[in-house]
Each structure stands twice: as C-alpha cells, then as structure tokens.
Amino acid sequence: MANHSVGREGFLKHQVILALSVILDDPVFMCRMHMHMAYRSVAQVPQGADSILASGLIPFLVEKLEEEEEEIQEVILDTLYFCLQWDSLQALQSNAVPILREKLTSPNEDIRSKAARTLMAICMLLDGKNEVWRHDVIPLLVMLLDDPHIDVKGNAAGALMFATVTTEGKYAALDAGAIPFLLELLDVDLPKVRLNAIKTLTMLAEAPEGRRDLLPQVNKFKALFQDPVLYVRHAAQIATKVIEWKP
Amino acid sequence: MTSTIADSSPRPPGTYTFASRPRPLNCQRRRYRDYYGSSDEEPIRYGNIMYDRRVIRGNTYALHTYPPTSQPDPVELQRQQEAKRKALARKRAREHLRPRSPEPVEGRKHADVQTELYLEELADRIIEVDMECQTDAFLDRPPSPLFIPAKTGRDVATQILEGELFDFDIEVKPMLEVLVGKTIEQSLLEVMEEEELAELQMQQQQFEELRNLELAEVQRLEEQERRHQEEKEHRRQQQLEVLHKQNETSKKIAARAYAKMYLADLLPSVFSNLRDKGYFYDPVERDIEVGFLPWLMHEVDKTIEYNMLGRIVLDMLIREVVETRLNMFEQLGAKQSEVLPDENDKEREESLTTGAEQFIEGSQRSSQRDSQWDSQGGSLRYDSLDSAFTNQRESFERGASFDP
C-alpha cells in the first residue's frame, strides 16, 4: 500500500508508522519483512522520512540492523538511506557509524553496497562527515573501491565523494591511497560509478597533494569530455578546471 | 465441568440447589497405552450411560434414598439391627430344620470316612490352584478407521450417447477466448506496470545520482569558498600585523631620535653644572685646600695671636706705664699747676687722655682687626695692623713726648 503516494499520505495521516513499530519485535519473519518494506516505501517521500525521524524510530532501526537476518538488513539499510539524507543526528547518537563500518566488511555484497550507500547519506550532512572521519571509515571505503562488485564500487565512491568535502576527509582519503582506485573507476561502464569517481577526484584535487598527483592524469579527464552522458561531461569539465587551477 | 446457572429468583436460605449442563462423563478406563501427544487430539472417551452402574434403573418410587446427613437415623439403625436379627434367626431356624445325623455317643466322635472303592488321599493341605490373571499390555491405540459414511440416497445413472451432447471444441472457443484474453490482458497490464515502475525507478536513480552529484558539487564549492575566505582573512590579519609592527617600529625610532636629541645637551650641561658646583675636583688641590690651608691658617692665626698677645701685653705694659706716668704727670702737673696755668694741664690731660684713648682705641681696633682675619688678605691686614699699631705708638709717643 505504501507504494502508492495516496497510500503514503494515508499512512501519515493515520499515524500508521507508530502502530507498525509494534511489529518490530514480532517473531514471524515475513511480518517483519513486510513491515520494513512498508517503511522503506514511506521513507522515500520527504514527509515520510520526516515522520519516521519524528517518531524516533531510527535508534530502533539501527539496533535491528545488528540483529536481523540479511534480507531484512538490506531493507533496513535502504530505509536508513532515505531517512538519513535529511537528519543524521539521531543515527549518529545511536552509534550508527561503527555498525555500518562493520557491515562494510560483510560477505554479502548487497549488504556492502547498501551499507556504503547509507554511509553516503550520513556523510551528506556535516556532522556525519566528521563522525565518519573520526571513526576511521575512510580507509575502509577506499578498500571497497577495489571490490569486485560494481555496485559496491559505485556506492563506496559516492560515500567518499561526500566524506572528502572536509579537509580532514580529504587528507584521510589521500593517505589511504584513494587516487589510483578512483582513476580505475573512471573506465567503468556504469555512469553512476563514473560520476561518483569524477566527483571524488574533484574533491581530492582541491588539496594541493591531490592536485600534484592528478596533474599527470588530466588527459584521462579530457578523454571523458566525449562521454555520451551529459552529466559526466560536465563533471569532467569541472574536474579539469579544479585540477589545473593555480592559486 | 459444572457450570452453575445463575438463579435469579430469590431462594430461601438453607436450601441447596444444584444445576449443571448435561455433559458426558469421563470414562477412567483406558484401553490403550497412553502416550504423549494424544491427549488433545482424540475425542474424550466417555462411558455409555446405559451401561453405567451409577445410574439408577427401574422403579424409583420406593428407593432407599440416603439422607443427606452422614449419621444414620436411629430409627433406620434400629430397623437394620432388627432385620439382621431376623435374618440370623431365620438362618438358625433353617439350620435347625435340616436333617442331620444323630449326635455321637459319649466318647466318640463323628469322623468323615471315604467309602468309595478307591481311596483318595485326604491331605490337610488345601488344594490350591494357582490362577493368574493378567491384563493385556496396553497397546497403542490403533488409528481411527476412516469414516466412510454409509451410502445414502439413490443411485442414479445416466448415459450419454454419441452426438447427443454439444461439441466441446466449438463451444469452448468463445469462453476460452474470453478467459485467455482476460488473462493476457491482465498480465500485459501487470507487465506494463512493472516496466513503468522500473522506468520510474531508473529515472529516480538517475535523478538521485544527479542530485547527489549536485549536492557534492555545492558542498565542495562551499568548502572552497570557506577555505578561500579563511585564507583571505588570515592574510589580512597578517598584513594588519605587519602594518602594526611597522607603525610601532617607526614610532620607536622617532621617539629614540627625539630622546637622543633631547639628551644630547643634557650630558654636557650636567657636567658643566657639576663642575660649577665644584663636584669635580682635583684631589690634590682639594686635599691641599681641605687639609693644608686650614692648618696653615690656623698656624698663622696662632702666630698672629701670639703676636697680638704680645702686642696686647705690650699695650698693657705701655698702658700701665702711661697710666703711672699719667699719674706721675698728674702729680707733677698738680705740683706744677700750682705754678703753671690750668690750660696746659687740661691740654696735657686732654692730649694724654686722647693719647690714651687713641691708644685704647688702637688696641681695640687691633683686636677687632684680629677678628676680621682673612686667609687671603692675611699679610695685607697684618701690614695694616702693623701700620695701625705704629700709628698708636706714634700717638702714644706723642703723648709720651709730652713728658717734659
């Protein structure tokens, strides 16, 4: 029902979210699964995300992340991804970053990619960025850039993209040797991965060390000017501008 | 399970009523082995009420109803006792009537004897026969047989001959068309919906990517701006500081130059002042001045004192001499005045007295002059004193020369 927007509005009007939260601890697996899927659909709308945040469910969801089975974990990670783009304070308070950090090393690749996506959402706000840097997640993300699964690479690049906005993040990523991995990612087929990689490299190029390392690779960016996707071209242009900037 | 039916009518206290729903009584006898898991699934075994010994059968009008009280009624008790006695009496009567063999003679006893052909051994042992009885072991309850209800109703049969029925293939076509058509339509709709959803998803994803991208770009630019601002602020601060320092330095230099200039004069003036005040002295000179000259003066003073003293003594001597001479002269004068006129006496007296006064004045002056002794003009004064003294002496001699 939550897949339709009318349904979502109905949800919000009748405070169904709170009622559903009672099922969080239900022993029946399918019950919980469907409940989490409903939450995920609700969270995709900003109002829905707001109401989920307002009802204080985030700490519970984070707890459940640790305990639940993998399928439900994926759904929870999706829900968190949508909610955390707006306000990551509750998640940070409930210690979400270390949990997500563990999930990054999980053997299941879906979980890894979704965990990376959720970290990206956390990093969108400044508090999240600082927390992520403080918990040393950046080296893990850089390692994930080398993951065989393409989705994981893309999401890890996205998370790095936001995490490297701050100066500390930039230097942490540079220290972890992110640049060679990101340069490889530029050749990947999936446009999302290319975009994220270009953006991350742009961030890193703001730092003088980054610029120094990237200057010999400018040709790669110039090659991307002919990319079929419009946004990739834009991003490549911005990147070259930043790399060749002289103070 | 008794369920008391609520009695709404008020009943007098002390009356006992009991009511319960009809229920089958549990049969306690089990025929099959008990095992776990069977308690709830099988129907509760109940005993057939028709064969229950607890149920009263037959005439119920003249039953022995036991009163509810536990103690038997004394009347009943008596009756029972009487009945017992009567039964006993009857039994005895019957015994009595039974024909028996006559009593044995004294000293003899009746004994039972076997009279058959073959004697049997009579042992005191009672013949015992062991009888065993054992119930069968509990078997598992066999599964309930399938309940196949007896056939009821009437059997009816029909037979369809060829060609009597409709042609299935022709008839089924429209229905089939409808069915299949609907199914396909439905499935097409579903597929299209799914495709649409997939499209939407993709678009959403793209949009999200773009949004993330833009967000990242915005944040990066913000960060850049912030850093630039910080850098500018920093530089500005530095510049300000440099300026400030320069200012201070120039002020310091100006102040230093001014102070130097001001103080340039100070030193010579101070020195000259000091020199004027006599703070710089040649130690030898000073020593001479402080030590030697006072002593010299003192010595000179002493010498002159002595001189003076001598002169004063001399003066005193002379004065005495003069006074005696004066006296003598006066006496002489008095003697002569008898002869000479008085003016000469007067003159002489005057001149004597003036001479004496002059002499006294001179000696006073000399003593005054002594007190005015100055180190620098010492010798000059000495000369003046000497000249004063010679003047006195001359005056005195003049006075003395008056002596005829």
Short mmCIF file of C-alpha atoms in Angstrom, two decimals, chain B:
data_model
loop_
_atom_site.label_atom_id
_atom_site.label_comp_id
_atom_site.label_asym_id
_atom_site.label_seq_id
_atom_site.Cartn_x
_atom_site.Cartn_y
_atom_site.Cartn_z
CA MET B 1 -17.35 -29.46 34.38
CA THR B 2 -20.13 -27.96 36.28
CA SER B 3 -21.47 -24.66 35.41
CA THR B 4 -23.85 -23.16 37.82
CA ILE B 5 -26.74 -21.50 36.21
CA ALA B 6 -27.40 -18.23 37.85
CA ASP B 7 -30.64 -18.33 39.70
CA SER B 8 -32.40 -15.08 39.53
CA SER B 9 -35.33 -15.99 41.77
CA PRO B 10 -34.61 -15.45 45.42
CA ARG B 11 -34.47 -18.69 47.26
CA PRO B 12 -34.91 -19.19 51.00
CA PRO B 13 -31.66 -19.57 52.87
CA GLY B 14 -30.63 -23.13 53.64
CA THR B 15 -31.99 -24.65 50.50
CA TYR B 16 -29.48 -26.42 48.41
CA THR B 17 -29.76 -26.35 44.69
CA PHE B 18 -27.52 -27.79 42.11
CA ALA B 19 -27.66 -27.44 38.40
CA SER B 20 -25.25 -28.36 35.64
CA ARG B 21 -25.14 -28.63 31.94
CA PRO B 22 -25.51 -32.07 30.54
CA ARG B 23 -22.07 -33.47 29.86
CA PRO B 24 -20.65 -36.83 29.09
CA LEU B 25 -18.89 -38.39 31.99
CA ASN B 26 -15.26 -39.19 31.63
CA CYS B 27 -14.52 -42.86 31.42
CA GLN B 28 -11.50 -43.57 33.50
CA ARG B 29 -10.76 -46.89 31.99
CA ARG B 30 -8.14 -46.71 29.40
CA ARG B 31 -7.86 -49.38 26.85
CA TYR B 32 -4.83 -48.28 25.07
CA ARG B 33 -1.42 -47.17 26.13
CA ASP B 34 -1.11 -43.57 26.97
CA TYR B 35 1.41 -41.70 25.07
CA TYR B 36 2.29 -38.15 24.69
CA GLY B 37 0.61 -36.09 22.17
CA SER B 38 -2.54 -37.99 22.18
CA SER B 39 -4.29 -36.09 24.91
CA ASP B 40 -5.80 -33.32 22.88
CA GLU B 41 -6.31 -34.88 19.52
CA GLU B 42 -8.63 -37.74 20.20
CA PRO B 43 -12.12 -37.32 21.38
CA ILE B 44 -12.69 -37.55 25.07
CA ARG B 45 -13.55 -41.09 25.93
CA TYR B 46 -16.84 -41.24 27.57
CA GLY B 47 -18.73 -44.09 29.02
CA ASN B 48 -22.04 -45.17 27.73
CA ILE B 49 -24.59 -44.00 30.17
CA MET B 50 -26.78 -47.01 29.51
CA TYR B 51 -24.18 -49.29 30.98
CA ASP B 52 -23.18 -47.10 33.84
CA ARG B 53 -23.76 -48.71 37.16
CA ARG B 54 -24.18 -45.47 38.91
CA VAL B 55 -27.37 -44.72 37.09
CA ILE B 56 -30.47 -45.79 38.84
CA ARG B 57 -32.69 -48.05 36.84
CA GLY B 58 -36.16 -49.20 37.22
CA ASN B 59 -38.63 -48.12 39.78
CA THR B 60 -37.53 -45.00 41.52
CA TYR B 61 -40.59 -44.57 43.64
CA ALA B 62 -39.53 -46.75 46.53
CA LEU B 63 -35.79 -46.35 46.64
CA HIS B 64 -33.61 -46.24 49.61
CA THR B 65 -32.70 -42.65 49.50
CA TYR B 66 -29.90 -41.95 51.79
CA PRO B 67 -30.49 -38.83 53.74
CA PRO B 68 -28.03 -36.09 53.20
CA THR B 69 -26.90 -36.27 56.77
CA SER B 70 -23.94 -38.53 57.39
CA GLN B 71 -25.17 -40.10 60.54
CA PRO B 72 -27.77 -42.78 60.08
CA ASP B 73 -31.11 -42.16 61.57
CA PRO B 74 -31.61 -44.04 64.89
CA VAL B 75 -34.83 -45.44 63.54
CA GLU B 76 -33.07 -46.75 60.50
CA LEU B 77 -30.37 -48.12 62.68
CA GLN B 78 -32.85 -50.00 64.78
CA ARG B 79 -34.61 -51.35 61.80
CA GLN B 80 -31.38 -52.55 60.34
CA GLN B 81 -30.49 -54.25 63.55
CA GLU B 82 -33.86 -55.94 63.70
CA ALA B 83 -33.51 -57.07 60.14
CA LYS B 84 -30.17 -58.53 60.94
CA ARG B 85 -31.53 -60.34 63.94
CA LYS B 86 -34.41 -61.70 61.97
CA ALA B 87 -32.14 -62.94 59.27
CA LEU B 88 -29.98 -64.59 61.82
CA ALA B 89 -32.99 -66.23 63.43
CA ARG B 90 -34.21 -67.45 60.13
CA LYS B 91 -30.87 -68.90 59.33
CA ARG B 92 -30.78 -70.65 62.63
CA ALA B 93 -34.24 -71.97 62.08
CA ARG B 94 -33.24 -73.35 58.76
CA GLU B 95 -30.22 -74.94 60.22
CA HIS B 96 -32.34 -76.41 62.85
CA LEU B 97 -34.75 -77.92 60.39
CA ARG B 98 -32.05 -79.51 58.27
CA PRO B 99 -31.89 -83.27 58.85
CA ARG B 100 -28.63 -84.25 60.43
CA SER B 101 -27.12 -87.35 61.63
CA PRO B 102 -27.64 -88.07 65.27
CA GLU B 103 -25.19 -86.84 67.80
CA PRO B 104 -22.27 -89.09 68.58
CA VAL B 105 -22.24 -91.25 71.63
CA GLU B 106 -20.13 -90.16 74.51
CA GLY B 107 -16.52 -90.70 73.97
CA ARG B 108 -16.84 -91.00 70.26
CA LYS B 109 -16.62 -88.54 67.57
CA HIS B 110 -18.08 -88.47 64.17
CA ALA B 111 -15.48 -88.65 61.52
CA ASP B 112 -15.83 -88.46 57.89
CA VAL B 113 -14.72 -91.53 56.08
CA GLN B 114 -14.26 -92.36 52.46
CA THR B 115 -16.38 -95.21 51.30
CA GLU B 116 -15.52 -95.41 47.66
CA LEU B 117 -13.64 -98.13 46.08
CA TYR B 118 -10.60 -96.23 45.52
CA LEU B 119 -9.42 -94.27 48.43
CA GLU B 120 -8.31 -90.82 47.91
CA GLU B 121 -5.64 -89.35 49.90
CA LEU B 122 -7.01 -86.64 52.03
CA ALA B 123 -4.44 -84.24 52.92
CA ASP B 124 -4.92 -81.42 55.22
CA ARG B 125 -3.44 -79.35 52.64
CA ILE B 126 -5.99 -77.50 50.89
CA ILE B 127 -5.84 -77.98 47.25
CA GLU B 128 -4.54 -74.86 45.87
CA VAL B 129 -4.75 -73.93 42.39
CA ASP B 130 -2.81 -71.00 41.19
CA MET B 131 -4.72 -68.89 38.95
CA GLU B 132 -3.15 -65.99 37.28
CA CYS B 133 -4.78 -63.28 35.61
CA GLN B 134 -3.06 -60.63 33.73
CA THR B 135 -4.37 -57.82 31.76
CA ASP B 136 -3.05 -57.37 28.36
CA ALA B 137 -0.30 -54.85 27.99
CA PHE B 138 -1.52 -51.57 26.85
CA LEU B 139 -1.37 -51.46 23.17
CA ASP B 140 -1.21 -48.38 21.15
CA ARG B 141 -4.48 -47.17 20.14
CA PRO B 142 -4.94 -48.18 16.56
CA PRO B 143 -5.63 -45.27 14.27
CA SER B 144 -9.23 -44.48 13.87
CA PRO B 145 -10.52 -46.09 10.73
CA LEU B 146 -11.56 -43.79 8.05
CA PHE B 147 -15.09 -42.88 8.44
CA ILE B 148 -16.84 -43.87 5.35
CA PRO B 149 -20.42 -42.94 5.74
CA ALA B 150 -22.86 -45.42 4.63
CA LYS B 151 -24.22 -44.86 1.31
CA THR B 152 -27.40 -42.95 1.37
CA GLY B 153 -29.60 -41.79 -1.30
CA ARG B 154 -30.43 -43.34 -4.50
CA ASP B 155 -28.13 -44.31 -7.21
CA VAL B 156 -28.89 -42.70 -10.42
CA ALA B 157 -27.05 -43.23 -13.63
CA THR B 158 -27.17 -41.57 -16.94
CA GLN B 159 -25.67 -42.42 -20.17
CA ILE B 160 -24.74 -40.07 -22.89
CA LEU B 161 -24.87 -41.33 -26.35
CA GLU B 162 -22.82 -40.09 -29.21
CA GLY B 163 -23.98 -36.98 -30.81
CA GLU B 164 -26.39 -36.07 -28.05
CA LEU B 165 -24.06 -33.64 -26.35
CA PHE B 166 -22.73 -30.40 -27.56
CA ASP B 167 -19.45 -30.16 -29.37
CA PHE B 168 -16.92 -29.18 -26.81
CA ASP B 169 -14.39 -27.69 -29.15
CA ILE B 170 -16.80 -25.32 -30.79
CA GLU B 171 -18.49 -24.32 -27.61
CA VAL B 172 -15.38 -23.78 -25.65
CA LYS B 173 -13.90 -21.35 -28.13
CA PRO B 174 -15.60 -18.15 -27.08
CA MET B 175 -15.18 -18.94 -23.44
CA LEU B 176 -11.60 -19.79 -23.96
CA GLU B 177 -11.09 -16.65 -25.92
CA VAL B 178 -12.56 -14.63 -23.16
CA LEU B 179 -10.58 -16.38 -20.49
CA VAL B 180 -7.31 -16.29 -22.31
CA GLY B 181 -7.93 -12.78 -23.47
CA LYS B 182 -8.60 -11.56 -20.00
CA THR B 183 -5.63 -13.36 -18.61
CA ILE B 184 -3.35 -11.96 -21.24
CA GLU B 185 -4.74 -8.51 -20.79
CA GLN B 186 -4.23 -8.71 -17.09
CA SER B 187 -0.73 -9.97 -17.46
CA LEU B 188 0.05 -7.32 -20.05
CA LEU B 189 -1.18 -4.68 -17.67
CA GLU B 190 0.91 -6.07 -14.92
CA VAL B 191 3.95 -6.26 -17.11
CA MET B 192 3.45 -2.72 -18.26
CA GLU B 193 3.06 -1.58 -14.72
CA GLU B 194 6.22 -3.28 -13.79
CA GLU B 195 8.02 -1.78 -16.71
CA GLU B 196 6.72 1.60 -15.77
CA LEU B 197 7.86 1.08 -12.26
CA ALA B 198 11.23 0.03 -13.50
CA GLU B 199 11.43 3.11 -15.67
CA LEU B 200 10.43 5.26 -12.75
CA GLN B 201 12.99 3.59 -10.60
CA MET B 202 15.66 4.21 -13.13
CA GLN B 203 14.67 7.80 -13.52
CA GLN B 204 14.61 8.16 -9.80
CA GLN B 205 18.01 6.68 -9.55
CA GLN B 206 19.36 8.95 -12.19
CA PHE B 207 17.79 11.88 -10.53
CA GLU B 208 19.25 10.79 -7.26
CA GLU B 209 22.67 10.44 -8.71
CA LEU B 210 22.38 13.84 -10.23
CA ARG B 211 21.14 15.26 -7.00
CA ASN B 212 23.96 13.68 -5.09
CA LEU B 213 26.35 15.00 -7.63
CA GLU B 214 24.98 18.48 -7.43
CA LEU B 215 24.93 18.32 -3.67
CA ALA B 216 28.52 17.21 -3.62
CA GLU B 217 29.42 19.97 -6.01
CA VAL B 218 27.65 22.54 -3.89
CA GLN B 219 29.34 21.31 -0.79
CA ARG B 220 32.67 21.35 -2.50
CA LEU B 221 32.20 24.87 -3.68
CA GLU B 222 31.06 25.87 -0.24
CA GLU B 223 34.11 24.31 1.23
CA GLN B 224 36.29 26.02 -1.32
CA GLU B 225 34.69 29.35 -0.62
CA ARG B 226 35.12 28.85 3.07
CA ARG B 227 38.74 27.99 2.68
CA HIS B 228 39.34 30.95 0.47
CA GLN B 229 37.66 33.19 2.93
CA GLU B 230 39.72 31.76 5.71
CA GLU B 231 42.86 32.20 3.73
CA LYS B 232 41.97 35.78 2.92
CA GLU B 233 41.15 36.51 6.47
CA HIS B 234 44.42 35.01 7.51
CA ARG B 235 46.36 37.04 5.01
CA ARG B 236 44.56 40.16 6.01
CA GLN B 237 45.37 39.53 9.60
CA GLN B 238 48.96 39.01 8.72
CA GLN B 239 49.04 42.23 6.75
CA LEU B 240 47.48 44.11 9.59
CA GLU B 241 50.01 42.74 11.94
CA VAL B 242 52.87 43.70 9.66
CA LEU B 243 51.48 47.19 9.35
CA HIS B 244 51.06 47.47 13.01
CA LYS B 245 54.57 46.35 13.61
CA GLN B 246 55.90 48.82 11.10
CA ASN B 247 53.99 51.59 12.76
CA GLU B 248 55.36 50.68 16.08
CA THR B 249 58.87 50.45 14.79
CA SER B 250 58.74 53.88 13.17
CA LYS B 251 57.31 55.36 16.32
CA LYS B 252 60.01 53.79 18.32
CA ILE B 253 62.66 55.17 16.00
CA ALA B 254 61.18 58.66 16.13
CA ALA B 255 60.97 58.52 19.88
CA ARG B 256 64.51 57.30 20.07
CA ALA B 257 65.80 60.09 17.83
CA TYR B 258 63.94 62.69 19.78
CA ALA B 259 65.15 61.37 23.07
CA LYS B 260 68.66 61.26 21.80
CA MET B 261 68.47 64.84 20.67
CA TYR B 262 66.99 65.95 23.91
CA LEU B 263 69.51 64.17 25.92
CA ALA B 264 72.41 65.26 23.73
CA ASP B 265 72.61 68.55 25.57
CA LEU B 266 71.86 67.06 28.84
CA LEU B 267 75.16 65.46 29.42
CA PRO B 268 77.45 68.47 28.85
CA SER B 269 75.12 70.74 30.79
CA VAL B 270 75.03 68.34 33.61
CA PHE B 271 78.73 68.06 33.57
CA SER B 272 79.20 71.78 33.47
CA ASN B 273 76.71 72.17 36.29
CA LEU B 274 78.51 69.71 38.37
CA ARG B 275 81.81 71.22 37.59
CA ASP B 276 80.45 74.59 38.55
CA LYS B 277 79.14 73.28 41.74
CA GLY B 278 82.57 72.01 42.43
CA TYR B 279 81.80 68.32 42.30
CA PHE B 280 84.79 67.63 40.10
CA TYR B 281 87.83 68.39 41.98
CA ASP B 282 91.46 67.64 41.73
CA PRO B 283 92.11 65.50 44.71
CA VAL B 284 95.49 67.02 45.39
CA GLU B 285 94.14 70.50 45.19
CA ARG B 286 91.21 69.51 47.29
CA ASP B 287 93.45 67.89 49.73
CA ILE B 288 95.57 70.98 49.92
CA GLU B 289 92.53 73.14 50.27
CA VAL B 290 90.84 70.97 52.82
CA GLY B 291 93.78 69.87 54.78
CA PHE B 292 96.72 72.05 54.34
CA LEU B 293 95.43 75.53 54.08
CA PRO B 294 93.22 75.46 57.16
CA TRP B 295 96.12 74.21 59.13
CA LEU B 296 98.26 76.90 57.66
CA MET B 297 95.74 79.50 58.51
CA HIS B 298 95.32 78.09 61.90
CA GLU B 299 99.04 78.26 62.42
CA VAL B 300 99.14 81.76 61.04
CA ASP B 301 96.28 82.59 63.24
CA LYS B 302 98.08 81.21 66.20
CA THR B 303 101.23 83.08 65.32
CA ILE B 304 99.36 86.29 64.93
CA GLU B 305 97.51 85.57 68.10
CA TYR B 306 100.76 85.21 69.79
CA ASN B 307 101.83 88.38 68.09
CA MET B 308 98.70 90.08 69.16
CA LEU B 309 99.00 88.70 72.54
CA GLY B 310 102.46 90.07 72.73
CA ARG B 311 101.29 93.37 71.46
CA ILE B 312 98.41 93.44 73.85
CA VAL B 313 100.73 92.62 76.64
CA LEU B 314 102.95 95.31 75.35
CA ASP B 315 99.99 97.57 75.10
CA MET B 316 99.01 96.79 78.60
CA LEU B 317 102.50 97.39 79.73
CA ILE B 318 102.57 100.62 77.91
CA ARG B 319 99.18 101.49 79.24
CA GLU B 320 100.27 100.78 82.71
CA VAL B 321 103.39 102.75 82.11
CA VAL B 322 101.37 105.51 80.62
CA GLU B 323 98.91 105.42 83.44
CA THR B 324 101.65 105.54 86.01
CA ARG B 325 103.34 108.25 84.00
CA LEU B 326 99.99 109.93 83.73
CA ASN B 327 99.56 109.66 87.42
CA MET B 328 103.05 110.83 87.86
CA PHE B 329 102.48 113.55 85.42
CA GLU B 330 99.26 114.42 87.13
CA GLN B 331 101.02 114.58 90.35
CA LEU B 332 103.68 116.50 88.64
CA GLY B 333 101.15 118.54 87.00
CA ALA B 334 99.42 119.18 90.21
CA LYS B 335 102.65 120.28 91.60
CA GLN B 336 103.39 122.41 88.58
CA SER B 337 99.91 123.73 88.34
CA GLU B 338 100.44 125.41 91.44
CA VAL B 339 102.95 127.13 89.38
CA LEU B 340 101.60 126.94 85.77
CA PRO B 341 98.10 127.83 84.48
CA ASP B 342 95.46 125.13 84.25
CA GLU B 343 95.21 125.01 80.38
CA ASN B 344 98.36 123.13 79.99
CA ASP B 345 97.07 120.56 82.38
CA LYS B 346 93.98 120.41 80.51
CA GLU B 347 95.85 120.14 77.25
CA ARG B 348 98.11 117.66 78.67
CA GLU B 349 95.30 115.82 80.23
CA GLU B 350 93.41 116.07 77.01
CA SER B 351 96.29 115.01 74.94
CA LEU B 352 97.17 112.39 77.43
CA THR B 353 93.67 111.23 77.61
CA THR B 354 93.31 111.46 73.87
CA GLY B 355 96.57 109.70 73.50
CA ALA B 356 95.41 107.17 75.98
CA GLU B 357 92.04 106.94 74.25
CA GLN B 358 93.74 106.69 70.94
CA PHE B 359 95.95 104.07 72.34
CA ILE B 360 92.98 102.25 73.80
CA GLU B 361 91.08 102.64 70.55
CA GLY B 362 94.01 101.42 68.64
CA SER B 363 94.30 98.41 70.77
CA GLN B 364 90.56 97.84 70.40
CA ARG B 365 90.80 98.23 66.68
CA SER B 366 93.67 95.89 66.54
CA SER B 367 91.73 93.36 68.44
CA GLN B 368 88.81 93.99 66.06
CA ARG B 369 91.11 93.60 63.14
CA ASP B 370 92.24 90.38 64.52
CA SER B 371 88.79 89.09 64.38
CA GLN B 372 88.49 90.15 60.74
CA TRP B 373 91.35 87.96 59.77
CA ASP B 374 91.05 86.64 56.29
CA SER B 375 93.26 83.98 54.86
CA GLN B 376 93.79 85.58 51.52
CA GLY B 377 94.48 89.07 52.71
CA GLY B 378 96.33 87.96 55.75
CA SER B 379 99.56 89.57 55.07
CA LEU B 380 97.95 92.81 53.95
CA ARG B 381 95.94 93.09 57.08
CA TYR B 382 98.92 92.28 59.05
CA ASP B 383 100.57 95.23 57.41
CA SER B 384 97.60 97.42 58.11
CA LEU B 385 97.55 96.25 61.67
CA ASP B 386 101.20 96.96 61.88
CA SER B 387 100.60 100.39 60.47
CA ALA B 388 97.76 100.91 62.94
CA PHE B 389 99.95 99.81 65.70
CA THR B 390 102.74 102.13 64.57
CA ASN B 391 100.13 104.88 64.47
CA GLN B 392 99.22 104.14 68.03
CA ARG B 393 102.76 104.02 69.02
CA GLU B 394 103.36 107.30 67.37
CA SER B 395 100.38 108.78 69.10
CA PHE B 396 101.47 107.31 72.33
CA GLU B 397 104.95 108.57 71.79
CA ARG B 398 103.49 111.91 71.02
CA GLY B 399 101.62 111.73 74.19
CA ALA B 400 104.66 110.41 75.91
CA SER B 401 106.78 113.07 74.32
CA PHE B 402 104.69 115.46 76.17
CA ASP B 403 106.63 114.45 79.08
CA PRO B 404 108.91 117.05 79.69
#
